[in-house]
Amino acid sequence: RGPDQNSLSSPIAKCPFMSCSSLKTLHSLYQGSFPFYRLPSEVGHFSLDENRQYHQDNRKLRYYSPPVGIRKKDSPGWNVMDGYESHYVRRNEEEKEGLLHILTWLEKNQSVLGTHVEGGSKRPIDRDFVTWRGHLTKLLCTPYETQEGWLLAVTLFKGTFYISERETEAARKKREERTQEQERLMYSGYKFESYICADGPYGSDQMDILQDNLKLRTVPDSPDRQPSQSAVVNTNEAYCSVLLARLTSHSLLISGEVDCTDPSAKSSIPPSSYIELKTSAQIRNPHQQRSFNRYKLLKWWCQSFLLGIPIIVAGFRSQEGKIVSLETFKTSDIPHLVRGERNSWDPAVCMNFCNKFLSHIKAVVTKDDPRLVYLFAWEPGSDVTFTVHNDPEYTILPSWYVKAMN
Ligand code: 0WD
Ligand code: CA
């Protein structure tokens, strides 16, 4: 049991049997001051190409390149449905990659993380937790989530807890029964990215000039946009950042997909140069505004805060599928925007819950064995429970990884 689970007000309920100890998720249990979170520092990155192949470089990092001269709330008028039928290559969602790409990065970068001596034995990966940022986002949102549950598989291997999501039955059903309308909405998010990002820090014309004329000293002020109208949207492609962070006593290695970097950012040091891109339906009345603040801003804040991404650029789309306004949010401003609203959310609750859940993992997952999986399950309105599995069907660490770390 961790040191923070001893008090009577502990949200960890004790069942008659230790093996069924569960964790409560009620948001009122997690109010309090904001826990210590050390802002993430980037230790590496990788790219996934159009065939979903891993590359140990930033070839898929894109550059923020908004239309020149456009001001806040201006309408760029981009048609984000354009190309849906003809220029869309979708990732195969049946293929469950789990932690594959993070493990590949870890295997190639063992030296970066170093090892340390703990109780006489060395940890090959000197972090408490390894996971995708998206999994932590789900944890952060849990105290306020009323619709979708989750399954998180955890394995303790050589002193590090690996957390990997398993698709729930409900999520699988929802994915398989997605309507054409929902598919189009998903596409529109990717298409928005291709309108506002360029493949290089400057437009292609300027790149040519830079390459042709090495004497050119002055870099153009406003980056040109690359023509994107005809570009294929391929959701296999990704640029992922790998970062170290700390939540109270929990050291984390997190990886997350990053949409683009801002070549004109004050600091060029990632993650402070990164920008998250989002689309959302145009807000037409106070009811829609409340719902946007309550649901969308919660998810947007959790996702970007975890990686230390300072800026979120949102494109609001009309019912006809055109971007009618652009808005820039500072991630750090979002909690202030929603504070005091009825039925609002509190970032401290999100982080306190995540902190307790990570402590809960440390208390429950005690057997260090790469074949063993502790499956944590949660459904809205219930506590977090867990079951233990050694069936290969549940394994989250592939044998090549276990071998590499041995
Ligand atoms: O197989 C799965 N169920 C998942 C795969 C779930 C979550 C993520 N992934 C993959 C992603 O493809 C990506 O390569 O893991 C990688 C990074 O994930 P993350 O950054 O931890 O994930 P998250 O924060 O949930 O999503 C970041 C972005 C999304 O941006 P928006 O603005 O929509 O939140 O990753 C993309 C998406 O652009 N993304 C996906 N792309 C393809 N397939 C998926 C997915 N299932 N989920 C998120
Ligand atoms: Ca995005």
Short mmCIF file of C-alpha atoms and ligand atoms in Angstrom, two decimals:
data_model
loop_
_atom_site.label_atom_id
_atom_site.label_comp_id
_atom_site.label_asym_id
_atom_site.label_seq_id
_atom_site.Cartn_x
_atom_site.Cartn_y
_atom_site.Cartn_z
CA ARG A 1 0.00 0.00 0.00
CA GLY A 2 1.27 3.44 -0.94
CA PRO A 3 1.75 6.12 1.70
CA ASP A 4 -1.22 8.17 0.46
CA GLN A 5 -3.82 5.44 0.89
CA ASN A 6 -3.89 5.19 4.64
CA SER A 7 -6.34 7.87 5.67
CA LEU A 8 -9.99 7.11 6.44
CA SER A 9 -11.17 9.44 3.70
CA SER A 10 -9.23 7.35 1.20
CA PRO A 11 -11.23 6.76 -1.99
CA ILE A 12 -9.89 3.21 -2.05
CA ALA A 13 -12.59 0.94 -0.69
CA LYS A 14 -11.42 -2.16 1.10
CA CYS A 15 -13.34 -5.28 0.22
CA PRO A 16 -13.33 -8.29 2.52
CA PHE A 17 -10.72 -9.69 0.17
CA MET A 18 -7.63 -7.70 -0.78
CA SER A 19 -7.94 -8.88 -4.37
CA CYS A 20 -11.17 -6.98 -4.96
CA SER A 21 -10.07 -3.61 -3.59
CA SER A 22 -11.54 -0.96 -5.83
CA LEU A 23 -11.12 2.73 -6.46
CA LYS A 24 -13.95 5.27 -6.38
CA THR A 25 -14.20 7.86 -9.14
CA LEU A 26 -16.75 10.34 -7.73
CA HIS A 27 -15.37 13.81 -8.50
CA SER A 28 -16.22 15.23 -5.07
CA LEU A 29 -13.68 12.81 -3.54
CA TYR A 30 -10.83 14.39 -5.46
CA GLN A 31 -11.31 18.07 -4.72
CA GLY A 32 -8.34 19.81 -3.22
CA SER A 33 -5.24 21.59 -4.28
CA PHE A 34 -3.57 20.88 -7.57
CA PRO A 35 -0.98 18.10 -7.20
CA PHE A 36 2.62 18.61 -8.25
CA TYR A 37 3.06 18.00 -11.97
CA ARG A 38 6.47 18.60 -13.45
CA LEU A 39 6.06 19.96 -16.92
CA PRO A 40 7.16 17.40 -19.45
CA SER A 41 10.52 17.54 -21.19
CA GLU A 42 10.99 15.89 -24.54
CA VAL A 43 13.54 13.08 -24.71
CA GLY A 44 12.85 11.91 -28.23
CA HIS A 45 10.38 11.47 -31.04
CA PHE A 46 9.46 9.17 -33.90
CA SER A 47 7.36 9.16 -37.03
CA LEU A 48 4.89 6.70 -38.51
CA ASP A 49 4.73 6.85 -42.30
CA GLU A 50 1.88 6.36 -44.77
CA ASN A 51 2.24 2.58 -44.31
CA ARG A 52 2.36 2.91 -40.53
CA GLN A 53 6.07 2.07 -40.53
CA TYR A 54 8.19 3.37 -37.63
CA HIS A 55 11.04 5.82 -38.28
CA GLN A 56 13.39 7.15 -35.66
CA ASP A 57 13.13 10.76 -36.91
CA ASN A 58 10.77 13.72 -37.31
CA ARG A 59 9.88 13.24 -40.97
CA LYS A 60 6.15 13.48 -40.19
CA LEU A 61 6.39 16.60 -38.05
CA ARG A 62 4.40 19.37 -39.71
CA TYR A 63 4.73 23.12 -39.40
CA TYR A 64 2.00 25.47 -38.28
CA SER A 65 1.27 27.66 -41.24
CA PRO A 66 -1.93 29.67 -40.82
CA PRO A 67 -3.22 31.73 -43.72
CA VAL A 68 -1.33 35.01 -43.91
CA GLY A 69 -3.22 38.02 -42.62
CA ILE A 70 -6.08 36.11 -41.09
CA ARG A 71 -7.26 37.48 -37.75
CA LYS A 72 -9.02 35.89 -34.84
CA LYS A 73 -12.59 34.88 -35.71
CA ASP A 74 -12.02 35.51 -39.43
CA SER A 75 -13.53 32.91 -41.71
CA PRO A 76 -11.06 31.03 -43.85
CA GLY A 77 -13.98 29.23 -45.53
CA TRP A 78 -12.10 25.95 -45.96
CA ASN A 79 -14.23 23.03 -47.03
CA VAL A 80 -13.18 20.29 -44.63
CA MET A 81 -15.30 17.65 -46.40
CA ASP A 82 -13.34 18.15 -49.61
CA GLY A 83 -11.58 14.95 -50.69
CA TYR A 84 -13.51 12.62 -48.37
CA GLU A 85 -14.49 10.25 -51.19
CA SER A 86 -11.36 10.53 -53.29
CA HIS A 87 -8.34 11.45 -51.13
CA TYR A 88 -8.75 9.54 -47.88
CA VAL A 89 -6.62 6.60 -46.71
CA ARG A 90 -7.78 5.22 -43.37
CA ARG A 91 -5.66 3.40 -40.83
CA ASN A 92 -6.80 -0.17 -40.24
CA GLU A 93 -8.46 0.12 -36.83
CA GLU A 94 -8.79 -3.64 -36.48
CA GLU A 95 -5.04 -3.79 -35.97
CA LYS A 96 -4.38 -3.26 -32.29
CA GLU A 97 -0.90 -1.85 -31.88
CA GLY A 98 -1.03 -1.34 -28.13
CA LEU A 99 2.27 0.09 -26.91
CA LEU A 100 4.20 -1.20 -29.97
CA HIS A 101 5.68 2.12 -31.14
CA ILE A 102 6.62 3.29 -27.64
CA LEU A 103 8.32 -0.04 -26.95
CA THR A 104 10.18 0.26 -30.25
CA TRP A 105 11.39 3.69 -29.21
CA LEU A 106 12.41 2.40 -25.75
CA GLU A 107 14.29 -0.53 -27.25
CA LYS A 108 16.28 1.84 -29.49
CA ASN A 109 16.88 4.45 -26.78
CA GLN A 110 17.73 2.50 -23.65
CA SER A 111 20.89 4.53 -23.19
CA VAL A 112 18.95 7.84 -23.16
CA LEU A 113 16.99 6.79 -20.11
CA GLY A 114 19.89 5.33 -18.21
CA THR A 115 19.51 2.93 -15.36
CA HIS A 116 19.71 3.34 -11.66
CA VAL A 117 20.17 1.06 -8.74
CA GLU A 118 17.08 0.42 -6.68
CA GLY A 119 17.30 -2.15 -3.95
CA GLY A 120 20.41 -3.45 -5.63
CA SER A 121 18.79 -4.18 -8.98
CA LYS A 122 18.86 -2.00 -12.05
CA ARG A 123 15.76 -0.88 -13.87
CA PRO A 124 16.33 -1.01 -17.64
CA ILE A 125 13.79 1.81 -17.98
CA ASP A 126 14.18 4.19 -15.09
CA ARG A 127 10.52 5.34 -14.95
CA ASP A 128 7.58 4.18 -12.85
CA PHE A 129 5.05 4.31 -15.70
CA VAL A 130 5.16 4.00 -19.49
CA THR A 131 2.01 4.80 -21.47
CA TRP A 132 0.32 6.72 -24.28
CA ARG A 133 -0.84 10.23 -23.46
CA GLY A 134 -4.33 9.28 -24.74
CA HIS A 135 -4.68 6.70 -21.95
CA LEU A 136 -3.85 9.31 -19.30
CA THR A 137 -6.34 11.72 -20.90
CA LYS A 138 -9.03 9.11 -20.31
CA LEU A 139 -7.96 8.81 -16.67
CA LEU A 140 -7.99 12.58 -16.16
CA CYS A 141 -11.53 12.83 -17.57
CA THR A 142 -12.88 9.86 -15.58
CA PRO A 143 -14.36 11.78 -12.59
CA TYR A 144 -16.52 13.74 -15.06
CA GLU A 145 -17.23 11.03 -17.64
CA THR A 146 -20.83 9.82 -17.80
CA GLN A 147 -20.92 7.90 -21.10
CA GLU A 148 -17.90 5.75 -21.88
CA GLY A 149 -16.04 3.29 -19.67
CA TRP A 150 -12.52 1.99 -20.19
CA LEU A 151 -10.25 -1.02 -19.80
CA LEU A 152 -6.60 -0.49 -18.95
CA ALA A 153 -4.18 -3.40 -18.92
CA VAL A 154 -1.15 -3.05 -16.64
CA THR A 155 2.01 -5.15 -16.49
CA LEU A 156 4.88 -4.64 -14.04
CA PHE A 157 8.16 -5.54 -15.72
CA LYS A 158 11.59 -4.89 -14.21
CA GLY A 159 10.29 -2.17 -11.94
CA THR A 160 8.25 -0.26 -14.54
CA PHE A 161 4.45 -0.30 -14.92
CA TYR A 162 3.29 -0.45 -18.55
CA ILE A 163 -0.28 0.77 -19.14
CA SER A 164 -2.05 -0.19 -22.37
CA GLU A 165 -5.69 0.30 -23.28
CA ARG A 166 -7.97 -2.55 -24.39
CA GLU A 167 -10.98 -1.70 -26.49
CA THR A 168 -14.23 -2.21 -24.57
CA GLU A 169 -17.10 -4.14 -26.16
CA ALA A 170 -19.14 -0.93 -26.27
CA ALA A 171 -16.31 0.94 -28.01
CA ARG A 172 -15.91 -1.84 -30.56
CA LYS A 173 -19.64 -1.82 -31.26
CA LYS A 174 -19.64 1.96 -31.59
CA ARG A 175 -16.67 1.84 -33.98
CA GLU A 176 -18.24 -0.87 -36.13
CA GLU A 177 -21.57 0.95 -36.25
CA ARG A 178 -20.17 4.38 -37.07
CA THR A 179 -22.45 6.25 -39.45
CA GLN A 180 -21.33 7.92 -42.67
CA GLU A 181 -21.94 11.23 -40.91
CA GLN A 182 -19.55 10.30 -38.08
CA GLU A 183 -16.94 9.07 -40.56
CA ARG A 184 -17.15 12.39 -42.38
CA LEU A 185 -16.73 14.30 -39.13
CA MET A 186 -13.60 12.31 -38.32
CA TYR A 187 -12.23 13.08 -41.76
CA SER A 188 -12.93 16.78 -41.34
CA GLY A 189 -10.57 16.98 -38.37
CA TYR A 190 -7.70 15.55 -40.40
CA LYS A 191 -8.57 17.73 -43.40
CA PHE A 192 -8.45 20.82 -41.20
CA GLU A 193 -4.89 19.87 -40.21
CA SER A 194 -3.83 19.67 -43.83
CA TYR A 195 -5.18 23.19 -44.51
CA ILE A 196 -3.30 24.76 -41.62
CA CYS A 197 -0.02 22.80 -41.72
CA ALA A 198 2.89 22.75 -44.14
CA ASP A 199 5.42 19.95 -44.58
CA GLY A 200 8.35 22.33 -44.08
CA PRO A 201 8.90 25.40 -41.91
CA TYR A 202 8.42 27.59 -44.98
CA GLY A 203 6.26 27.24 -48.05
CA SER A 204 7.62 25.17 -50.93
CA ASP A 205 8.58 28.25 -52.99
CA GLN A 206 10.59 29.66 -50.13
CA MET A 207 12.20 26.28 -49.50
CA ASP A 208 13.39 26.26 -53.12
CA ILE A 209 14.88 29.73 -52.71
CA LEU A 210 16.57 28.70 -49.46
CA GLN A 211 18.03 25.61 -51.07
CA ASP A 212 19.06 27.32 -54.32
CA ASN A 213 20.62 30.31 -52.67
CA LEU A 214 22.69 29.34 -49.69
CA LYS A 215 23.78 32.97 -49.27
CA LEU A 216 20.23 33.99 -48.40
CA ARG A 217 20.42 35.30 -44.84
CA THR A 218 16.97 36.65 -44.21
CA VAL A 219 14.28 34.14 -43.50
CA PRO A 220 10.82 35.15 -44.72
CA ASP A 221 8.65 36.57 -41.92
CA SER A 222 5.36 34.87 -42.67
CA PRO A 223 5.61 31.26 -43.72
CA ASP A 224 3.69 30.39 -46.87
CA ARG A 225 1.15 27.65 -46.83
CA GLN A 226 1.72 24.62 -48.94
CA PRO A 227 -1.12 23.90 -51.32
CA SER A 228 -3.17 21.25 -49.52
CA GLN A 229 -6.34 21.06 -51.62
CA SER A 230 -5.13 17.99 -53.44
CA ALA A 231 -3.24 16.36 -50.55
CA VAL A 232 -4.25 12.87 -49.50
CA VAL A 233 -5.35 12.52 -45.88
CA ASN A 234 -3.69 9.36 -44.58
CA THR A 235 -4.40 8.55 -40.93
CA ASN A 236 -1.51 6.08 -40.79
CA GLU A 237 0.85 9.04 -40.65
CA ALA A 238 1.85 10.46 -37.29
CA TYR A 239 4.57 12.35 -35.51
CA CYS A 240 4.90 11.37 -31.86
CA SER A 241 6.84 13.08 -29.12
CA VAL A 242 8.31 11.09 -26.20
CA LEU A 243 8.44 12.99 -22.92
CA LEU A 244 9.35 12.59 -19.28
CA ALA A 245 6.99 14.00 -16.67
CA ARG A 246 6.29 13.56 -12.98
CA LEU A 247 2.99 13.53 -11.08
CA THR A 248 3.80 13.75 -7.34
CA SER A 249 5.85 10.62 -6.64
CA HIS A 250 5.13 8.99 -10.00
CA SER A 251 7.73 9.31 -12.74
CA LEU A 252 6.22 8.96 -16.19
CA LEU A 253 7.35 8.32 -19.73
CA ILE A 254 4.56 9.44 -22.03
CA SER A 255 4.26 9.50 -25.79
CA GLY A 256 1.63 11.37 -27.73
CA GLU A 257 0.83 12.37 -31.27
CA VAL A 258 1.68 16.00 -31.97
CA ASP A 259 -0.11 17.85 -34.77
CA CYS A 260 2.50 20.50 -35.59
CA THR A 261 5.23 22.82 -34.41
CA ASP A 262 5.14 26.60 -34.68
CA PRO A 263 8.29 27.82 -36.49
CA SER A 264 7.65 31.31 -35.11
CA ALA A 265 7.18 30.23 -31.47
CA LYS A 266 9.10 32.26 -28.86
CA SER A 267 10.77 29.10 -27.65
CA SER A 268 11.78 26.52 -30.21
CA ILE A 269 12.24 23.93 -27.47
CA PRO A 270 9.55 21.25 -27.58
CA PRO A 271 6.94 20.84 -26.22
CA SER A 272 6.56 24.63 -25.88
CA SER A 273 6.72 25.07 -29.67
CA TYR A 274 3.99 22.49 -30.31
CA ILE A 275 0.42 23.29 -31.28
CA GLU A 276 -2.65 21.06 -30.94
CA LEU A 277 -5.27 21.40 -33.69
CA LYS A 278 -8.97 20.79 -33.12
CA THR A 279 -12.25 21.15 -34.95
CA SER A 280 -15.63 21.64 -33.39
CA ALA A 281 -19.14 22.56 -34.43
CA GLN A 282 -19.82 26.29 -34.69
CA ILE A 283 -21.30 27.63 -31.43
CA ARG A 284 -24.62 29.38 -32.05
CA ASN A 285 -26.27 29.74 -28.64
CA PRO A 286 -25.50 29.81 -24.88
CA HIS A 287 -26.56 26.17 -24.49
CA GLN A 288 -23.98 25.07 -27.07
CA GLN A 289 -21.38 27.27 -25.39
CA ARG A 290 -22.03 25.63 -22.00
CA SER A 291 -21.79 22.18 -23.50
CA PHE A 292 -18.56 23.12 -25.34
CA ASN A 293 -17.02 24.41 -22.10
CA ARG A 294 -18.16 21.41 -20.08
CA TYR A 295 -17.23 18.56 -22.43
CA LYS A 296 -14.89 19.70 -25.21
CA LEU A 297 -12.71 22.05 -23.19
CA LEU A 298 -12.30 19.37 -20.49
CA LYS A 299 -10.90 16.88 -23.02
CA TRP A 300 -8.85 19.49 -24.86
CA TRP A 301 -7.28 20.78 -21.66
CA CYS A 302 -6.45 17.30 -20.29
CA GLN A 303 -4.89 16.18 -23.56
CA SER A 304 -2.68 19.22 -24.11
CA PHE A 305 -1.79 19.84 -20.48
CA LEU A 306 -0.37 16.33 -20.10
CA LEU A 307 2.25 16.92 -22.81
CA GLY A 308 2.82 20.58 -21.96
CA ILE A 309 1.44 21.80 -25.28
CA PRO A 310 0.78 25.51 -24.71
CA ILE A 311 -1.52 26.38 -27.62
CA ILE A 312 -4.68 24.85 -29.09
CA VAL A 313 -5.93 26.21 -32.43
CA ALA A 314 -9.58 25.41 -33.04
CA GLY A 315 -11.45 25.57 -36.32
CA PHE A 316 -15.22 25.91 -35.94
CA ARG A 317 -17.20 24.32 -38.74
CA SER A 318 -20.61 25.16 -40.12
CA GLN A 319 -23.24 22.52 -40.84
CA GLU A 320 -22.17 22.69 -44.47
CA GLY A 321 -18.67 21.58 -43.52
CA LYS A 322 -16.85 24.90 -43.91
CA ILE A 323 -14.46 26.36 -41.34
CA VAL A 324 -16.19 29.59 -40.38
CA SER A 325 -13.84 30.78 -37.63
CA LEU A 326 -10.47 30.07 -36.09
CA GLU A 327 -9.77 30.53 -32.42
CA THR A 328 -6.55 30.20 -30.46
CA PHE A 329 -6.72 28.95 -26.87
CA LYS A 330 -3.88 29.07 -24.42
CA THR A 331 -4.02 25.72 -22.63
CA SER A 332 -3.27 27.45 -19.32
CA ASP A 333 -6.24 29.82 -19.80
CA ILE A 334 -8.82 27.07 -20.24
CA PRO A 335 -9.38 26.34 -16.51
CA HIS A 336 -10.07 30.04 -15.99
CA LEU A 337 -12.58 30.10 -18.86
CA VAL A 338 -14.71 27.41 -17.24
CA ARG A 339 -14.23 28.31 -13.57
CA GLY A 340 -17.41 29.21 -11.70
CA GLU A 341 -19.77 27.85 -14.33
CA ARG A 342 -22.60 25.62 -13.16
CA ASN A 343 -21.72 21.94 -13.51
CA SER A 344 -18.16 22.84 -14.38
CA TRP A 345 -15.00 20.75 -14.06
CA ASP A 346 -11.90 21.33 -11.97
CA PRO A 347 -8.43 20.48 -13.33
CA ALA A 348 -7.21 19.63 -9.80
CA VAL A 349 -9.86 16.89 -9.57
CA CYS A 350 -8.62 15.38 -12.85
CA MET A 351 -5.00 15.36 -11.72
CA ASN A 352 -5.77 14.18 -8.16
CA PHE A 353 -7.75 11.26 -9.54
CA CYS A 354 -4.94 10.30 -11.90
CA ASN A 355 -2.45 10.53 -9.03
CA LYS A 356 -4.58 8.23 -6.85
CA PHE A 357 -5.10 5.79 -9.70
CA LEU A 358 -1.35 5.53 -10.28
CA SER A 359 -0.85 4.95 -6.53
CA HIS A 360 -3.61 2.35 -6.72
CA ILE A 361 -1.72 0.55 -9.51
CA LYS A 362 1.42 0.52 -7.40
CA ALA A 363 -0.56 -0.96 -4.50
CA VAL A 364 -2.34 -3.61 -6.56
CA VAL A 365 0.16 -4.65 -9.24
CA THR A 366 2.82 -6.24 -7.12
CA LYS A 367 4.02 -9.23 -9.14
CA ASP A 368 6.84 -8.31 -11.52
CA ASP A 369 6.16 -10.62 -14.46
CA PRO A 370 5.97 -9.68 -18.16
CA ARG A 371 3.31 -12.33 -18.82
CA LEU A 372 0.95 -11.14 -16.11
CA VAL A 373 -1.73 -8.56 -16.87
CA TYR A 374 -3.81 -6.72 -14.30
CA LEU A 375 -6.89 -5.53 -16.14
CA PHE A 376 -8.49 -2.43 -14.61
CA ALA A 377 -12.09 -1.86 -15.66
CA TRP A 378 -14.33 1.13 -15.18
CA GLU A 379 -17.89 1.99 -16.19
CA PRO A 380 -19.59 5.32 -15.40
CA GLY A 381 -21.35 5.17 -12.06
CA SER A 382 -19.15 2.33 -10.78
CA ASP A 383 -15.81 1.97 -9.03
CA VAL A 384 -12.62 0.90 -10.79
CA THR A 385 -12.17 -2.85 -10.36
CA PHE A 386 -9.53 -5.27 -11.60
CA THR A 387 -8.93 -8.87 -12.62
CA VAL A 388 -5.64 -10.71 -13.14
CA HIS A 389 -4.78 -12.65 -16.31
CA ASN A 390 -1.92 -14.78 -17.57
CA ASP A 391 -3.59 -15.87 -20.81
CA PRO A 392 -1.38 -14.80 -23.80
CA GLU A 393 -4.45 -13.13 -25.28
CA TYR A 394 -4.06 -10.39 -22.66
CA THR A 395 -0.28 -9.90 -22.86
CA ILE A 396 0.83 -6.32 -23.50
CA LEU A 397 4.62 -6.78 -23.70
CA PRO A 398 5.75 -8.68 -26.82
CA SER A 399 8.47 -11.29 -26.37
CA TRP A 400 10.99 -9.33 -28.50
CA TYR A 401 10.74 -6.46 -26.01
CA VAL A 402 11.08 -8.68 -22.95
CA LYS A 403 14.12 -10.32 -24.55
CA ALA A 404 15.68 -6.94 -25.40
CA MET A 405 15.36 -5.77 -21.80
CA ASN A 406 16.75 -8.95 -20.29
O1 0WD B 1 -5.76 1.97 -31.39
C1 0WD B 1 -6.24 2.80 -30.67
N1 0WD B 1 -7.42 2.61 -30.13
C2 0WD B 1 -5.53 4.07 -30.39
C3 0WD B 1 -4.40 4.40 -31.09
C4 0WD B 1 -6.06 4.95 -29.37
C5 0WD B 1 -5.27 6.12 -29.13
C6 0WD B 1 -4.15 6.38 -29.87
N2 0WD B 1 -3.74 5.54 -30.85
C7 0WD B 1 -2.53 5.84 -31.58
C8 0WD B 1 -2.65 7.01 -32.49
O2 0WD B 1 -2.88 6.62 -33.81
C9 0WD B 1 -1.32 7.69 -32.37
O3 0WD B 1 -0.42 7.24 -33.33
O4 0WD B 1 -1.58 6.18 -30.64
C10 0WD B 1 -0.80 7.28 -31.06
C11 0WD B 1 -0.74 8.47 -30.14
O5 0WD B 1 -1.77 8.51 -29.36
P1 0WD B 1 -2.10 9.65 -28.26
O6 0WD B 1 -1.50 10.93 -28.66
O7 0WD B 1 -1.80 9.07 -26.97
O8 0WD B 1 -3.66 9.65 -28.52
P2 0WD B 1 -4.76 10.76 -28.31
O9 0WD B 1 -4.31 11.85 -27.43
O10 0WD B 1 -5.99 10.02 -27.96
O11 0WD B 1 -4.96 11.31 -29.76
C12 0WD B 1 -4.07 12.19 -30.38
C13 0WD B 1 -4.33 12.21 -31.87
C14 0WD B 1 -5.77 12.47 -32.23
O12 0WD B 1 -6.00 13.85 -32.28
P3 0WD B 1 -7.38 14.49 -31.78
O13 0WD B 1 -7.20 15.95 -32.03
O14 0WD B 1 -8.46 13.85 -32.59
O15 0WD B 1 -7.50 14.17 -30.32
O16 0WD B 1 -4.01 10.94 -32.41
C15 0WD B 1 -4.94 10.64 -33.46
C16 0WD B 1 -5.90 11.81 -33.57
O17 0WD B 1 -5.42 12.67 -34.59
N3 0WD B 1 -5.62 9.41 -33.10
C17 0WD B 1 -5.74 8.39 -33.91
N4 0WD B 1 -5.32 8.21 -35.14
C18 0WD B 1 -5.60 7.03 -35.72
N5 0WD B 1 -6.29 6.04 -35.08
C19 0WD B 1 -6.45 7.41 -33.17
C20 0WD B 1 -6.73 6.19 -33.82
N6 0WD B 1 -7.41 5.22 -33.23
N7 0WD B 1 -6.72 7.88 -31.96
C21 0WD B 1 -6.19 9.09 -31.93
CA CA B 2 -5.64 17.18 -33.03
#
